[in-house]
Short mmCIF file of C-alpha atoms in Angstrom, two decimals:
data_model
loop_
_atom_site.label_atom_id
_atom_site.label_comp_id
_atom_site.label_asym_id
_atom_site.label_seq_id
_atom_site.Cartn_x
_atom_site.Cartn_y
_atom_site.Cartn_z
CA GLU A 1 81.84 -52.91 -13.90
CA ALA A 2 83.38 -54.75 -11.23
CA ASP A 3 82.13 -58.46 -10.68
CA ILE A 4 82.66 -59.24 -6.98
CA TYR A 5 79.99 -60.62 -5.03
CA GLN A 6 79.14 -61.20 -1.35
CA THR A 7 76.36 -63.15 0.48
CA PRO A 8 74.73 -62.60 2.49
CA ARG A 9 74.12 -58.89 2.46
CA TYR A 10 72.80 -58.78 5.88
CA LEU A 11 72.94 -61.41 8.50
CA VAL A 12 71.53 -61.37 12.33
CA ILE A 13 72.41 -64.29 14.30
CA GLY A 14 72.82 -65.16 18.06
CA THR A 15 75.74 -65.56 20.11
CA GLY A 16 77.91 -68.78 19.63
CA LYS A 17 76.80 -69.67 16.14
CA LYS A 18 79.14 -70.69 13.21
CA ILE A 19 78.99 -68.34 10.40
CA THR A 20 80.56 -68.10 7.06
CA LEU A 21 80.55 -65.01 4.73
CA GLU A 22 80.94 -65.63 1.09
CA CYS A 23 83.04 -63.66 -1.46
CA SER A 24 83.45 -64.65 -5.18
CA GLN A 25 84.88 -62.70 -8.13
CA THR A 26 84.72 -63.48 -11.57
CA MET A 27 87.95 -61.15 -12.96
CA GLY A 28 90.56 -63.82 -12.39
CA HIS A 29 92.25 -61.55 -10.00
CA ASP A 30 95.03 -63.21 -7.82
CA LYS A 31 94.95 -61.01 -4.93
CA MET A 32 91.85 -60.98 -2.54
CA TYR A 33 91.09 -59.15 0.87
CA TRP A 34 88.81 -58.82 3.79
CA TYR A 35 88.30 -55.66 5.32
CA GLN A 36 86.19 -54.89 8.64
CA GLN A 37 84.57 -51.47 8.53
CA ASP A 38 83.62 -50.15 12.17
CA PRO A 39 80.73 -47.69 12.44
CA GLY A 40 83.04 -44.86 12.63
CA MET A 41 83.73 -45.81 8.79
CA GLU A 42 87.37 -46.68 9.19
CA LEU A 43 88.61 -49.60 7.32
CA HIS A 44 90.80 -52.28 8.80
CA LEU A 45 92.47 -55.09 6.69
CA ILE A 46 91.94 -58.24 8.49
CA HIS A 47 92.82 -60.97 6.04
CA TYR A 48 94.58 -61.20 2.39
CA SER A 49 95.65 -63.86 -0.03
CA TYR A 50 97.91 -63.74 -2.78
CA GLY A 51 96.50 -66.87 -4.60
CA VAL A 52 95.22 -70.47 -4.12
CA ASN A 53 96.39 -71.91 -0.84
CA SER A 54 97.84 -68.43 0.41
CA THR A 55 96.30 -66.69 3.31
CA GLU A 56 97.89 -63.74 5.35
CA LYS A 57 96.72 -61.90 8.48
CA GLY A 58 96.09 -58.41 7.95
CA ASP A 59 96.84 -55.49 10.11
CA LEU A 60 93.90 -55.83 12.52
CA SER A 61 93.77 -59.04 14.60
CA SER A 62 90.64 -60.92 13.94
CA GLU A 63 89.33 -64.19 15.50
CA SER A 64 87.91 -65.08 11.88
CA THR A 65 89.64 -67.44 9.57
CA VAL A 66 89.93 -67.71 5.81
CA SER A 67 90.62 -70.24 3.03
CA ARG A 68 91.57 -70.05 -0.79
CA ILE A 69 90.89 -73.09 -2.39
CA ARG A 70 89.90 -71.63 -5.72
CA THR A 71 90.99 -68.46 -7.25
CA GLU A 72 87.52 -66.79 -7.44
CA HIS A 73 86.41 -67.64 -3.89
CA PHE A 74 87.51 -66.43 -0.66
CA PRO A 75 85.23 -67.00 2.25
CA LEU A 76 85.58 -65.90 5.86
CA THR A 77 84.42 -68.02 8.79
CA LEU A 78 83.74 -67.02 12.37
CA GLU A 79 83.52 -70.47 14.54
CA SER A 80 81.57 -68.86 17.29
CA ALA A 81 80.23 -65.37 16.89
CA ARG A 82 80.20 -62.77 19.59
CA PRO A 83 78.51 -59.36 19.80
CA SER A 84 82.02 -57.90 19.29
CA HIS A 85 82.09 -59.12 15.81
CA THR A 86 79.26 -56.98 14.80
CA SER A 87 80.41 -54.90 11.94
CA GLN A 88 80.45 -54.46 8.18
CA TYR A 89 82.79 -56.96 6.28
CA LEU A 90 84.10 -55.91 2.72
CA CYS A 91 85.54 -58.13 0.43
CA ALA A 92 88.14 -56.78 -2.39
CA SER A 93 90.10 -58.19 -5.17
CA SER A 94 93.08 -56.73 -7.11
CA SER A 95 95.55 -57.80 -9.95
CA ARG A 96 98.96 -56.94 -10.78
CA LEU A 97 99.79 -54.20 -13.44
CA GLY A 98 101.61 -56.79 -15.90
CA LEU A 99 104.02 -59.61 -15.06
CA GLY A 100 105.78 -58.72 -11.78
CA GLY A 101 104.20 -55.24 -11.85
CA THR A 102 102.75 -53.33 -8.79
CA TYR A 103 99.05 -54.24 -7.86
CA ASN A 104 96.37 -52.34 -9.34
CA GLU A 105 93.49 -50.85 -7.53
CA GLN A 106 91.10 -52.74 -5.47
CA PHE A 107 87.50 -53.64 -6.52
CA PHE A 108 85.13 -54.16 -3.67
CA GLY A 109 81.96 -56.14 -2.98
CA PRO A 110 78.90 -54.63 -1.59
CA GLY A 111 79.61 -55.83 1.68
CA THR A 112 77.88 -57.91 4.54
CA ARG A 113 76.45 -56.26 7.47
CA LEU A 114 76.71 -58.62 10.22
CA THR A 115 74.90 -58.26 13.79
CA VAL A 116 75.42 -60.61 16.52
CA LEU A 117 73.03 -60.44 19.43
CA GLY B 1 105.26 -46.35 7.70
CA ASN B 2 102.84 -45.51 4.99
CA SER B 3 99.92 -43.32 5.89
CA VAL B 4 97.10 -41.16 4.73
CA THR B 5 95.50 -38.24 6.49
CA GLN B 6 91.99 -36.81 5.16
CA MET B 7 90.20 -33.81 6.10
CA GLU B 8 88.07 -34.15 9.36
CA GLY B 9 84.49 -34.30 8.68
CA PRO B 10 81.43 -34.47 8.41
CA VAL B 11 81.29 -31.84 5.78
CA THR B 12 77.84 -30.41 4.72
CA LEU B 13 77.29 -27.96 1.70
CA SER B 14 74.55 -26.54 -0.49
CA GLU B 15 73.82 -28.16 -3.73
CA GLU B 16 75.87 -26.45 -6.37
CA ALA B 17 78.61 -25.35 -3.86
CA PHE B 18 82.46 -25.98 -4.59
CA LEU B 19 84.04 -29.03 -2.82
CA THR B 20 87.37 -29.56 -1.63
CA ILE B 21 88.36 -32.68 0.47
CA ASN B 22 92.03 -32.32 1.68
CA CYS B 23 94.36 -35.53 1.49
CA THR B 24 97.83 -35.67 2.25
CA TYR B 25 99.95 -38.75 2.33
CA THR B 26 103.51 -40.23 3.61
CA ALA B 27 104.94 -43.24 1.87
CA THR B 28 108.16 -44.32 0.49
CA GLY B 29 108.90 -44.52 -3.12
CA TYR B 30 106.35 -43.47 -5.52
CA PRO B 31 102.91 -44.55 -4.63
CA SER B 32 99.71 -44.75 -6.48
CA LEU B 33 96.92 -42.59 -5.27
CA PHE B 34 93.22 -43.36 -5.19
CA TRP B 35 89.89 -41.85 -4.23
CA TYR B 36 86.79 -44.23 -3.40
CA VAL B 37 83.40 -43.40 -2.67
CA GLN B 38 81.00 -45.24 -0.50
CA TYR B 39 77.36 -44.55 -1.19
CA PRO B 40 74.86 -45.51 1.86
CA GLY B 41 74.59 -49.39 2.28
CA GLU B 42 77.16 -50.04 -0.34
CA GLY B 43 80.87 -51.09 -0.84
CA LEU B 44 83.56 -48.91 -1.76
CA GLN B 45 83.64 -47.72 -5.72
CA LEU B 46 86.87 -46.42 -7.28
CA LEU B 47 86.12 -42.66 -8.18
CA LEU B 48 89.52 -41.84 -9.58
CA LYS B 49 93.18 -42.63 -9.43
CA ALA B 50 96.72 -41.24 -10.32
CA THR B 51 99.80 -43.06 -10.75
CA LYS B 52 102.50 -40.76 -10.91
CA ALA B 53 103.35 -37.17 -10.12
CA ASP B 54 101.23 -34.47 -11.86
CA ASP B 55 98.91 -37.04 -13.02
CA LYS B 56 95.25 -35.57 -12.81
CA GLY B 57 92.70 -38.31 -12.10
CA SER B 58 89.05 -37.42 -12.98
CA ASN B 59 85.44 -38.79 -12.97
CA LYS B 60 81.95 -37.75 -12.47
CA GLY B 61 83.09 -34.13 -12.24
CA PHE B 62 85.53 -34.91 -9.65
CA GLU B 63 89.17 -34.31 -10.03
CA ALA B 64 92.41 -34.80 -7.94
CA THR B 65 96.05 -34.00 -8.87
CA TYR B 66 98.95 -35.89 -7.47
CA ARG B 67 101.04 -33.52 -6.14
CA LYS B 68 104.58 -34.84 -4.96
CA GLU B 69 106.06 -31.84 -3.68
CA THR B 70 103.38 -31.22 -1.33
CA THR B 71 102.75 -35.06 -0.88
CA SER B 72 98.82 -34.06 -1.54
CA PHE B 73 95.91 -35.43 -3.58
CA HIS B 74 92.98 -33.20 -2.80
CA LEU B 75 89.55 -34.11 -4.39
CA GLU B 76 87.56 -31.41 -5.74
CA LYS B 77 84.32 -30.89 -7.60
CA GLY B 78 83.04 -27.54 -8.96
CA SER B 79 79.42 -27.91 -8.44
CA VAL B 80 78.16 -30.77 -6.05
CA GLN B 81 74.92 -32.55 -6.47
CA VAL B 82 72.64 -34.08 -3.51
CA SER B 83 73.61 -37.54 -5.33
CA ASP B 84 77.13 -36.97 -4.24
CA SER B 85 76.51 -37.57 -0.73
CA ALA B 86 78.45 -40.39 0.61
CA VAL B 87 81.63 -41.09 2.47
CA TYR B 88 84.95 -40.48 0.65
CA PHE B 89 88.23 -42.39 1.06
CA CYS B 90 91.53 -41.26 0.06
CA ALA B 91 94.03 -44.19 -0.29
CA LEU B 92 97.41 -45.17 -1.54
CA ILE B 93 99.48 -48.40 -2.54
CA ALA B 94 103.11 -48.12 -2.23
CA SER B 95 105.35 -49.23 -4.85
CA GLN B 96 107.42 -51.02 -2.39
CA GLY B 97 106.95 -53.58 0.39
CA ALA B 98 103.71 -55.37 0.76
CA GLN B 99 101.84 -53.28 -1.72
CA LYS B 100 98.61 -52.96 0.67
CA LEU B 101 96.09 -50.28 0.15
CA VAL B 102 96.29 -47.85 2.79
CA PHE B 103 93.22 -45.81 3.56
CA GLY B 104 92.53 -42.21 5.19
CA GLN B 105 89.79 -42.35 7.94
CA GLY B 106 87.14 -41.39 5.61
CA THR B 107 85.14 -38.08 4.95
CA ARG B 108 81.35 -38.18 5.20
CA LEU B 109 79.93 -35.54 2.73
CA THR B 110 76.20 -34.54 2.90
CA ILE B 111 74.67 -32.16 0.30
CA ASN B 112 71.46 -30.34 1.07
CA PRO B 113 69.11 -29.08 -1.93
#
C-alpha cells in the first residue's frame, strides 16, 4: 500500500488568497512530483524534485511554487489564487530501481480539489 | 519526443463484456509501460506494468502485453464489472533522458449493470 498523503482534500477559497497544498510520503522516495489535472482528465506535470533542495519546473507553466526542505515533504504554494487555478492537484513520488537505475513507477496521493471563487 | 496515444473515450459496456482499451507509444530506447486507474474522487493507482518487450502485466483480471514490434500496450479484461468504472491512463517512463512519466489522455470507462 502506497503511503502518500495530501491535505486538504477539498478547498474552496476566494480570489487573492495565499494557499499551500501539502504533500507527504513515508516511503523514503527521493523524487516527488506535482500534477495538475484538468476537467478533461489530462494530467500536466507542473513541478518535480530530485531530492532535498532540488526543484524543477515541469512541462506546463504554473504560477505556483514548491519547496523541498525535507525528503518526505513537498508543499505547493499559490501566492494569490485566481479562478484559473481551479483544478485537481495530484502529488506523486518514486524511487530508483537500484543505485543509478531508472525510476520506478510513481505512487500518487488522493489529490486536492481546489476551487477559487 | 516521447508520447502515448490512447483509444478515444468514453467507453460504455455492459457487465461481463470483454474490454479492450488501445494504447500505442512513441519513445526512444526501451521504455517501461504502465496502466493507471483513477476511480471517482481519487488519485491514480498503478494497475499493472511491464518493463521489457513481451512482458505481460496483470492485476485484478486486467492484462496488457508489451509489444515492441507494434509499439503497443493494450489493456484487456475478459469480463468487466460495474466496479471497473473509472478512468484508465496508459503511461511510459523512457529509459533515457529525464525519465518523466508520460501519460496518455485517459479513457473513461462506464460499466452498466
